[in-house]
GROMACS .gro file of C-alpha atoms in nm:
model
  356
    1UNK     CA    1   1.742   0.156   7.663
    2UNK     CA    2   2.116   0.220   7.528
    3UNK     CA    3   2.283   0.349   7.283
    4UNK     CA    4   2.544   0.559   7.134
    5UNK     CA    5   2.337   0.887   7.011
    6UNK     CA    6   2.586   0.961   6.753
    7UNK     CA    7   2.462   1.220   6.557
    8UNK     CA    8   2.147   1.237   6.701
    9UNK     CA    9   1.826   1.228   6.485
   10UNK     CA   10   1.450   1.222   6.512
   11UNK     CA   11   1.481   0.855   6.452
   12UNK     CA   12   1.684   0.818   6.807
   13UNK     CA   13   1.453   1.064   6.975
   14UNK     CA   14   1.143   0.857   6.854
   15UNK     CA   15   1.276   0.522   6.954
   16UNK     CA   16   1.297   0.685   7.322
   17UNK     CA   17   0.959   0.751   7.289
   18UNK     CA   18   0.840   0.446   7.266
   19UNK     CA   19   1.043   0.305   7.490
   20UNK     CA   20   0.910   0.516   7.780
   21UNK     CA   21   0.531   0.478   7.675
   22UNK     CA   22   0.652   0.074   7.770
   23UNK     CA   23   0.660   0.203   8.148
   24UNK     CA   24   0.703   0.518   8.414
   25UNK     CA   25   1.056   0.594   8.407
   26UNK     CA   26   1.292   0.565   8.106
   27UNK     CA   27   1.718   0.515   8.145
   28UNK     CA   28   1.924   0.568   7.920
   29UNK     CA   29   2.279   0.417   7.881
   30UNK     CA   30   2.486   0.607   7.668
   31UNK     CA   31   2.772   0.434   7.505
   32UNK     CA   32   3.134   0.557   7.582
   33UNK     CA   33   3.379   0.708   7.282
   34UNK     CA   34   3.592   0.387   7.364
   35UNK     CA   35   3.324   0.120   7.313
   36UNK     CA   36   3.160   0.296   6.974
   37UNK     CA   37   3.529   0.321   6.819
   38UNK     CA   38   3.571  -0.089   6.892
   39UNK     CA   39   3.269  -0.165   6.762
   40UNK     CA   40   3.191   0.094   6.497
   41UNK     CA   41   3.417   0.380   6.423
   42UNK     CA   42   3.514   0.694   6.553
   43UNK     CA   43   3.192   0.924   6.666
   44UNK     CA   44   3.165   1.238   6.553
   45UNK     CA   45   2.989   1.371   6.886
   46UNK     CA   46   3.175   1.367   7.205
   47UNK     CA   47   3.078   1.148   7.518
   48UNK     CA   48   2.985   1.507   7.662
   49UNK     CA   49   2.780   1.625   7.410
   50UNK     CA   50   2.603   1.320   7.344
   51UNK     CA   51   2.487   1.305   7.694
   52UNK     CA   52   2.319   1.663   7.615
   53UNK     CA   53   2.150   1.550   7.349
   54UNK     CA   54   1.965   1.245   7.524
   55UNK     CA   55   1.932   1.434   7.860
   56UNK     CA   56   1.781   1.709   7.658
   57UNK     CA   57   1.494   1.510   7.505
   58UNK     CA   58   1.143   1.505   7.699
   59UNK     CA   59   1.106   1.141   7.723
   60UNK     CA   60   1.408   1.054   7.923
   61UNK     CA   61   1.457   1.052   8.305
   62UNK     CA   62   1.788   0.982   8.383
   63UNK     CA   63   2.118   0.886   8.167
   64UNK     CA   64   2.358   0.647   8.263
   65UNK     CA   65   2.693   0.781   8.126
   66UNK     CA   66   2.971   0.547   7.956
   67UNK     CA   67   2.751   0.245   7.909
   68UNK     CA   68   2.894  -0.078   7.755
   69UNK     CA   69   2.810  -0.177   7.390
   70UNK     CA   70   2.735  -0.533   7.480
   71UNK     CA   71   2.471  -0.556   7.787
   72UNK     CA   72   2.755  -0.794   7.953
   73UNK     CA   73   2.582  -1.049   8.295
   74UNK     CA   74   2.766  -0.756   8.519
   75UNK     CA   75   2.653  -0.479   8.346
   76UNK     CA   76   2.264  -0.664   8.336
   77UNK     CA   77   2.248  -0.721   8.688
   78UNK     CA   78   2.407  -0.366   8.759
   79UNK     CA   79   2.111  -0.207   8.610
   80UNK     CA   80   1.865  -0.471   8.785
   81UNK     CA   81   1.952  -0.393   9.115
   82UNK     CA   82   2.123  -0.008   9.102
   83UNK     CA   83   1.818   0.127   8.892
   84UNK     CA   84   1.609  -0.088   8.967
   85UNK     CA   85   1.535  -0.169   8.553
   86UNK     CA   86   1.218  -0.410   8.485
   87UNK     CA   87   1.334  -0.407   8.102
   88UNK     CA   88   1.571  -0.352   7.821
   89UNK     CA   89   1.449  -0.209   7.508
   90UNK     CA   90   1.561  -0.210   7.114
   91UNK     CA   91   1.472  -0.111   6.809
   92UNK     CA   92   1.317  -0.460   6.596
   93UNK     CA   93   1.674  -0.401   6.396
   94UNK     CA   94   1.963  -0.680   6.474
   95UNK     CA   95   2.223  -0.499   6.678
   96UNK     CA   96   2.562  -0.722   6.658
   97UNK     CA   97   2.887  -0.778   6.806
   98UNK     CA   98   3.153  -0.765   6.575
   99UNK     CA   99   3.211  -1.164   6.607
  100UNK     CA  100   2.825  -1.150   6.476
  101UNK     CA  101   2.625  -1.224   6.787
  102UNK     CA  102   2.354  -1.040   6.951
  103UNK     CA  103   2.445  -0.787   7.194
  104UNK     CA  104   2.090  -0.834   7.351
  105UNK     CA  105   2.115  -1.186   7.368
  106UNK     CA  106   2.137  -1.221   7.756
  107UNK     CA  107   1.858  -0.950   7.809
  108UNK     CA  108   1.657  -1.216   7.618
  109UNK     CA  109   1.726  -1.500   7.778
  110UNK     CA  110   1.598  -1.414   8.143
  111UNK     CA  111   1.302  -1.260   7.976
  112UNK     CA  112   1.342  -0.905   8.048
  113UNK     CA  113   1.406  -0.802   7.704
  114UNK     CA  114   1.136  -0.603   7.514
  115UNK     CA  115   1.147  -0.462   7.145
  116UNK     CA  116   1.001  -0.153   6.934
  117UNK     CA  117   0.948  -0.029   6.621
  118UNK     CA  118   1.313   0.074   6.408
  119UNK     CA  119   1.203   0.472   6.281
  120UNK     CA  120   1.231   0.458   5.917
  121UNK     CA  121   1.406   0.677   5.657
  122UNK     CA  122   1.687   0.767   5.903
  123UNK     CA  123   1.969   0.701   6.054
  124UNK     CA  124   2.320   0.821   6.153
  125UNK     CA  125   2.494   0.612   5.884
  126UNK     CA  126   2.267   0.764   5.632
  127UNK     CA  127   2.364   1.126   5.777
  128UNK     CA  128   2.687   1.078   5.743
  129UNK     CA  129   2.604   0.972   5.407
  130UNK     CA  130   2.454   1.258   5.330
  131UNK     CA  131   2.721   1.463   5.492
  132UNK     CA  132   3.008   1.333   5.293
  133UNK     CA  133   2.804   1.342   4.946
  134UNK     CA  134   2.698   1.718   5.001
  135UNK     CA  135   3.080   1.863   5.120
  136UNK     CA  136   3.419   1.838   5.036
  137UNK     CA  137   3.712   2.007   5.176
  138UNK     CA  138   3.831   2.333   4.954
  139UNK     CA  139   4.140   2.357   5.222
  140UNK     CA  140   4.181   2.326   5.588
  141UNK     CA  141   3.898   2.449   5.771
  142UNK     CA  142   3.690   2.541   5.459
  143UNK     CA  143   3.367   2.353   5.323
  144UNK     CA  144   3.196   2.352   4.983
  145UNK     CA  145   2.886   2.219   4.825
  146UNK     CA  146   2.941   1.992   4.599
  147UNK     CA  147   2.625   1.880   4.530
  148UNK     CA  148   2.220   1.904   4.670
  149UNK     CA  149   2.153   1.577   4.759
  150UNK     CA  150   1.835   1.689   4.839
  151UNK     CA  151   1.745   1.798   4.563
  152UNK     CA  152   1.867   1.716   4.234
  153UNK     CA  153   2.145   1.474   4.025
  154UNK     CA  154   2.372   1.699   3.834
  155UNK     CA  155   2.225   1.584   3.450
  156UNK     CA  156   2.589   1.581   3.361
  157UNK     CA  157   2.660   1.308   3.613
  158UNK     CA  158   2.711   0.921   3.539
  159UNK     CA  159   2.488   0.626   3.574
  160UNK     CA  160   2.722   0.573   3.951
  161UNK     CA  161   2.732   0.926   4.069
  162UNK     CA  162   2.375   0.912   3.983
  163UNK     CA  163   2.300   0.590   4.215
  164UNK     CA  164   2.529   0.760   4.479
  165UNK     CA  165   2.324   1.058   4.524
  166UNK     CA  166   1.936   0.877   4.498
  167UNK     CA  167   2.084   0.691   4.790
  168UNK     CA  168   2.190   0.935   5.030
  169UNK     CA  169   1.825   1.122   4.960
  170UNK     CA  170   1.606   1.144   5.215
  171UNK     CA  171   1.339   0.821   5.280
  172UNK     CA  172   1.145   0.980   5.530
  173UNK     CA  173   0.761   1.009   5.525
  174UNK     CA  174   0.659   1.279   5.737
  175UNK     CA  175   0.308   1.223   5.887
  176UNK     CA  176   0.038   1.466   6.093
  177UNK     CA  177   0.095   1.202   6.354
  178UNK     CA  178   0.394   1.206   6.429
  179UNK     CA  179   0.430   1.514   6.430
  180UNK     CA  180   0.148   1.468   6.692
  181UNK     CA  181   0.325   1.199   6.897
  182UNK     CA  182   0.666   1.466   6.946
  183UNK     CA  183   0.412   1.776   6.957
  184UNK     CA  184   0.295   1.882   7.398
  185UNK     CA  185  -0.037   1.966   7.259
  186UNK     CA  186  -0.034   2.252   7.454
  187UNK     CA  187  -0.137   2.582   7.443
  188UNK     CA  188   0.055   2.881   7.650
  189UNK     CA  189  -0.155   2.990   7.948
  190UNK     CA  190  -0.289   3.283   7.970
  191UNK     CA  191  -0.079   3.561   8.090
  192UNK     CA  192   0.200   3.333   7.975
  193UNK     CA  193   0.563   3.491   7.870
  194UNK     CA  194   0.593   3.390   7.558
  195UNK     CA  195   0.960   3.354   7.430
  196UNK     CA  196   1.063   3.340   7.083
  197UNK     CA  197   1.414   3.186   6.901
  198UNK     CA  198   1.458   3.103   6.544
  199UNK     CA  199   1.728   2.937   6.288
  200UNK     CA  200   1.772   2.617   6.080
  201UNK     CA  201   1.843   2.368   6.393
  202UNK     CA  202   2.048   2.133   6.101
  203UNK     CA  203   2.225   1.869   6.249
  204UNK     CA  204   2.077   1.914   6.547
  205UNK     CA  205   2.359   1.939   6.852
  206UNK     CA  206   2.453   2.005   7.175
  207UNK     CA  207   2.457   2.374   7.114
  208UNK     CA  208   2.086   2.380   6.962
  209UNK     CA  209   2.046   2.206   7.330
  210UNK     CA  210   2.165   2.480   7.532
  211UNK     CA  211   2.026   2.768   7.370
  212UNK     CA  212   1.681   2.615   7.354
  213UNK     CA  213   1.753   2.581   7.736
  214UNK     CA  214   1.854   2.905   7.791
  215UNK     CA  215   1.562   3.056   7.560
  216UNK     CA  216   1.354   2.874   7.765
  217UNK     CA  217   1.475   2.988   8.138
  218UNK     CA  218   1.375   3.363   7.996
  219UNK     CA  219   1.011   3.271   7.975
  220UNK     CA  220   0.687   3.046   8.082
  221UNK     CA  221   0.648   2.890   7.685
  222UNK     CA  222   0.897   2.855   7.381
  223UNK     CA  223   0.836   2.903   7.038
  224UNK     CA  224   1.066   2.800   6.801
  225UNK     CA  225   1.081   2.910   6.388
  226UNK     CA  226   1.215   2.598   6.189
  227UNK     CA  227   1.349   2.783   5.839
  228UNK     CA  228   1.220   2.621   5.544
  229UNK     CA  229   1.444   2.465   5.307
  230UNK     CA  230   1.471   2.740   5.029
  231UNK     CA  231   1.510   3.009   5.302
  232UNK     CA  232   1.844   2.880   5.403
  233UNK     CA  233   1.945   2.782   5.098
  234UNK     CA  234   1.949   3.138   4.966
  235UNK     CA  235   2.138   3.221   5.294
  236UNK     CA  236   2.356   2.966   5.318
  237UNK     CA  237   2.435   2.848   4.996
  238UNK     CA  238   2.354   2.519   5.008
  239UNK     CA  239   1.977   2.309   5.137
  240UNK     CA  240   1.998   2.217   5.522
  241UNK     CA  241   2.171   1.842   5.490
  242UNK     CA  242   1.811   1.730   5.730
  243UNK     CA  243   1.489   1.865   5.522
  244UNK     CA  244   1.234   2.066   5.707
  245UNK     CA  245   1.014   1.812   5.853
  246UNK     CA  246   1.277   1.602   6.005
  247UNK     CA  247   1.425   1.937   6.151
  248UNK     CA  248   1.145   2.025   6.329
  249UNK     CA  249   1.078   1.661   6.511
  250UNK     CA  250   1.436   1.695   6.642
  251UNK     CA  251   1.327   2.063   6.816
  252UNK     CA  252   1.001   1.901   6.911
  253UNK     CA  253   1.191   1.636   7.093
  254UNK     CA  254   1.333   1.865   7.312
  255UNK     CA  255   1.209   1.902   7.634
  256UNK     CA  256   1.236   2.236   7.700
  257UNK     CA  257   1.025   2.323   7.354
  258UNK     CA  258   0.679   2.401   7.405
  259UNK     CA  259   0.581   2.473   7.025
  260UNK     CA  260   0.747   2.479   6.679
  261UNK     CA  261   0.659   2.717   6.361
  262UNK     CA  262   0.687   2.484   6.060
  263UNK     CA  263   0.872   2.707   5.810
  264UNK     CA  264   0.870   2.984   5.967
  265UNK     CA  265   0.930   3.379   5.820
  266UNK     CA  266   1.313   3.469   5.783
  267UNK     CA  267   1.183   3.798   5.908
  268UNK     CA  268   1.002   3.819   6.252
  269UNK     CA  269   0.672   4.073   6.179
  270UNK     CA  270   0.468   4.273   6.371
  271UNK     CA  271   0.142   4.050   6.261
  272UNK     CA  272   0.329   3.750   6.351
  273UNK     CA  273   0.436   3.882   6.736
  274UNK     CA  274   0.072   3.973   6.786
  275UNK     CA  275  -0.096   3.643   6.637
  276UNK     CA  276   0.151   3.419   6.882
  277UNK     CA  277   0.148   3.676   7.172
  278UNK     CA  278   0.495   3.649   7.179
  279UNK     CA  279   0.693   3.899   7.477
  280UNK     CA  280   1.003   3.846   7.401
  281UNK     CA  281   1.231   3.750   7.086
  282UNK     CA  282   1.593   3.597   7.116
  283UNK     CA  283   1.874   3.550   6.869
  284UNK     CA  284   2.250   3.351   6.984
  285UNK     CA  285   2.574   3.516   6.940
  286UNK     CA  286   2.666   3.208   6.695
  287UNK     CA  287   2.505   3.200   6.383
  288UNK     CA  288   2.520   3.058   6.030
  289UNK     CA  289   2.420   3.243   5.711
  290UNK     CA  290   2.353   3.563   5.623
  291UNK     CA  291   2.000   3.844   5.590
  292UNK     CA  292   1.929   3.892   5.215
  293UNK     CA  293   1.982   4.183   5.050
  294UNK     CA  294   2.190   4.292   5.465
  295UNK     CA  295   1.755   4.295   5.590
  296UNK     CA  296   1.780   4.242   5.939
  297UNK     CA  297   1.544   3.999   6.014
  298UNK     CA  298   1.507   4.135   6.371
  299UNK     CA  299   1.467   4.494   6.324
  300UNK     CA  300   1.063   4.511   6.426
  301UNK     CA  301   1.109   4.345   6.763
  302UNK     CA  302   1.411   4.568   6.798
  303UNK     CA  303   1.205   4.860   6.738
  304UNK     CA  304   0.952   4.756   7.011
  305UNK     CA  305   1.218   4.715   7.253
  306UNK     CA  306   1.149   4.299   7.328
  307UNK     CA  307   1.482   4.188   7.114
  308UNK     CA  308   1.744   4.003   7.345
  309UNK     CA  309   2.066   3.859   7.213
  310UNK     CA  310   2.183   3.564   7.470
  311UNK     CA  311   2.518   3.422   7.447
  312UNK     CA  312   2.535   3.051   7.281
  313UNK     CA  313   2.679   2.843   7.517
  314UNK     CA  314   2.891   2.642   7.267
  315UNK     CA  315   3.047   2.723   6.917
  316UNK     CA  316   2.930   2.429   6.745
  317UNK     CA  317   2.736   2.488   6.405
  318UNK     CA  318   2.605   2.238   6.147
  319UNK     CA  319   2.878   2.373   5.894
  320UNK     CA  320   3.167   2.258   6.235
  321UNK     CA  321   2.976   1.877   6.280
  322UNK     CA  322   3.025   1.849   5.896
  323UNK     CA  323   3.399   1.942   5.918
  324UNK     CA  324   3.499   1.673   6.150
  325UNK     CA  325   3.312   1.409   5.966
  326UNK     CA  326   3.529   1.578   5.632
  327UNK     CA  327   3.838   1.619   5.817
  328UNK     CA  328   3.830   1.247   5.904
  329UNK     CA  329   3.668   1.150   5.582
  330UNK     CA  330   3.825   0.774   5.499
  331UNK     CA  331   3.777   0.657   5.858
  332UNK     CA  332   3.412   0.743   5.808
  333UNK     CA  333   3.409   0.649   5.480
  334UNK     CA  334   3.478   0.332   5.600
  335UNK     CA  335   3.270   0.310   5.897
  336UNK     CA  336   3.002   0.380   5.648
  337UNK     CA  337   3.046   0.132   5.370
  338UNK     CA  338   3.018  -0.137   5.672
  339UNK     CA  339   2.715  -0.012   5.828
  340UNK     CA  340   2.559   0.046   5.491
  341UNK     CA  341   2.582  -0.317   5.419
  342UNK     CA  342   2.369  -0.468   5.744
  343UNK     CA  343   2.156  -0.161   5.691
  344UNK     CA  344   2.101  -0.257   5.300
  345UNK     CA  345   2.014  -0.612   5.453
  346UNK     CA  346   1.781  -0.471   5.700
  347UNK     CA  347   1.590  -0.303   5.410
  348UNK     CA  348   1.597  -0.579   5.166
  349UNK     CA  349   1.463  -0.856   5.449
  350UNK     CA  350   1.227  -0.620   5.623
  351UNK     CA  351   0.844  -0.699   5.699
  352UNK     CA  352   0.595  -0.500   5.817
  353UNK     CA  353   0.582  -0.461   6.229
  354UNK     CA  354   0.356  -0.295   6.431
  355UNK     CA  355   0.425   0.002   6.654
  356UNK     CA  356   0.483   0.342   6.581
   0.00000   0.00000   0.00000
């Protein structure tokens, strides 16, 4: 299966899954900076980063780096005989070239073409949506809320404005199983060292990635605290631009996550180390938001000596991916008002298919 992975989502991460439960190995082609600004706009992830994110999800086995946009008769047989693929996958959503024909036209024509189920109520043309509706610039290198387009319409707002924001909220249903399908199912062992990270994990990146990886490396299990909405709201300022449930599928994709808190305490208790047996609890050196009131949220594990700070490996926060999507705001202004078109289509014409 290929891609770009721009702005990666649950939606992404789910479509992976299904694609590997079609076989034993999954490959991924990830496309390259080059081929998504031809045929879509500029990304807002890197070619690096974006590699991270799909190598980082438990469903995939190996990533093939700079892939084409169109699965060209070279490229096909290059992935026939080098990896040895049996099948191409996509979503049941038309993916087109931009003189209108199917990029997975060739795939279908020698049979080896097979299609899954599109994950509804997301995608990265609707975050981006959301992105732009939510910020705008107060000066260079500055964001502020403009609006919770989670939330509410400002009552004050026209009939337009008001149509603008219902259509940047949220469609997604979240179900027990799904959360199921993402979810190991597994308990830790006993004896296990349990290792503990929280924080919002909005916008989830290539920095969420890498700590989760190195959270991981300092124990046998990982248990993550997802932040409700409210809770980082009253931190932040502003509601998460991804709502809790779809936050906490994008940690579950990740491989090296063994179990996820839904909504979990802003303040780590002594109750709460002892029900989840947890040995050790970790915080990054990059953060976002504040403690209420200057609590520190930390201060009981501190006090029984299992607190660790680890550096993040990367500076990127949800409130930096949000800036270069502002900071380049026509050219994905426009990028949007295209993709919003075929994906008002794809709405409009769509019929019930089954998969999940």
């Amino acid at each position: 299966m290929d891609g770009c992975f721009d702005l990666m989502h649950y939606g992404h991460a789910n479509a992976l899954r299904q694609a590997k439960l079609l076989g034993d190995l999954l490959v991924v082609g990830v496309v390259s900076d080059e081929e998504i600004v031809a045929n879509k706009g500029p990304p807002v992830f890197s070619m690096e980063e974006r590699l991270t994110l799909v190598s980082g999800l438990k469903w995939v086995d190996e990533v093939i780096p700079n892939a084409p946009y169109e699965i060209t008769e070279e490229f096909m047989n290059t992935l026939f005989n080098k990896y040895n693929i049996d099948y191409i996958i996509h979503g049941d959503d038309p993916c087109l070239l931009p003189d209108g024909t199917d990029a997975y036209a060739l795939a279908k024509k020698v049979g080896r073409y097979k299609q899954i189920k599109r994950t509804e109520g997301v995608s990265s043309t609707d975050i981006v949506g959301r992105i732009l509706l939510t910020f705008k610039q107060k000066e260079a290198g500055s964001m502020e809320t403009t609006t919770d387009a989670n939330v509410a319409v400002n009552q004050n707002a026209g009939a337009h404005t008001c149509d603008q924001v219902k259509s940047q909220l949220s469609n997604f249903l979240p179900t027990s199983r799904r959360i199921m399908q993402f979810s190991n199912g597994q308990a830790p062992s006993p004896g296990a060292r349990v290792v503990y990270i929280d924080g919002a994990f909005d916008l989830f990146h290539a920095g969420h990635v890498e700590i989760l990886r190195s959270a991981r490396q300092l124990g046998d299990f990982l248990l993550v605290g997802v932040h409700d909405d409210q809770a980082i709201r009253d931190r932040r300022g502003y509601r998460p631009i991804m709502h809790l449930h779809e936050r906490t599928l994008s940690v579950l994709a990740c491989r090296y996550v063994d179990e996820v808190i839904i909504g979990a305490p802003w303040e780590v208790s002594r109750d709460m180390i002892t029900t989840f047996n947890i040995s050790l609890v970790v915080h990054g050196t990059v953060t976002e938001g504040t403690s209420a009131g200057g609590i520190d949220p930390y201060a009981v594990p501190k006090s029984m000596n299992i607190f660790q700070t680890i550096t993040s490996p990367k500076t990127t926060t949800s409130v930096s991916v949000a800036t270069r999507i502002m900071d380049n705001h026509e050219a994905y202004k426009k990028r949007n008002l295209k993709k919003k078109a075929s994906e008002d289509r794809y709405y409009t014409q769509k019929k019930f298919v089954s998969g999940d």
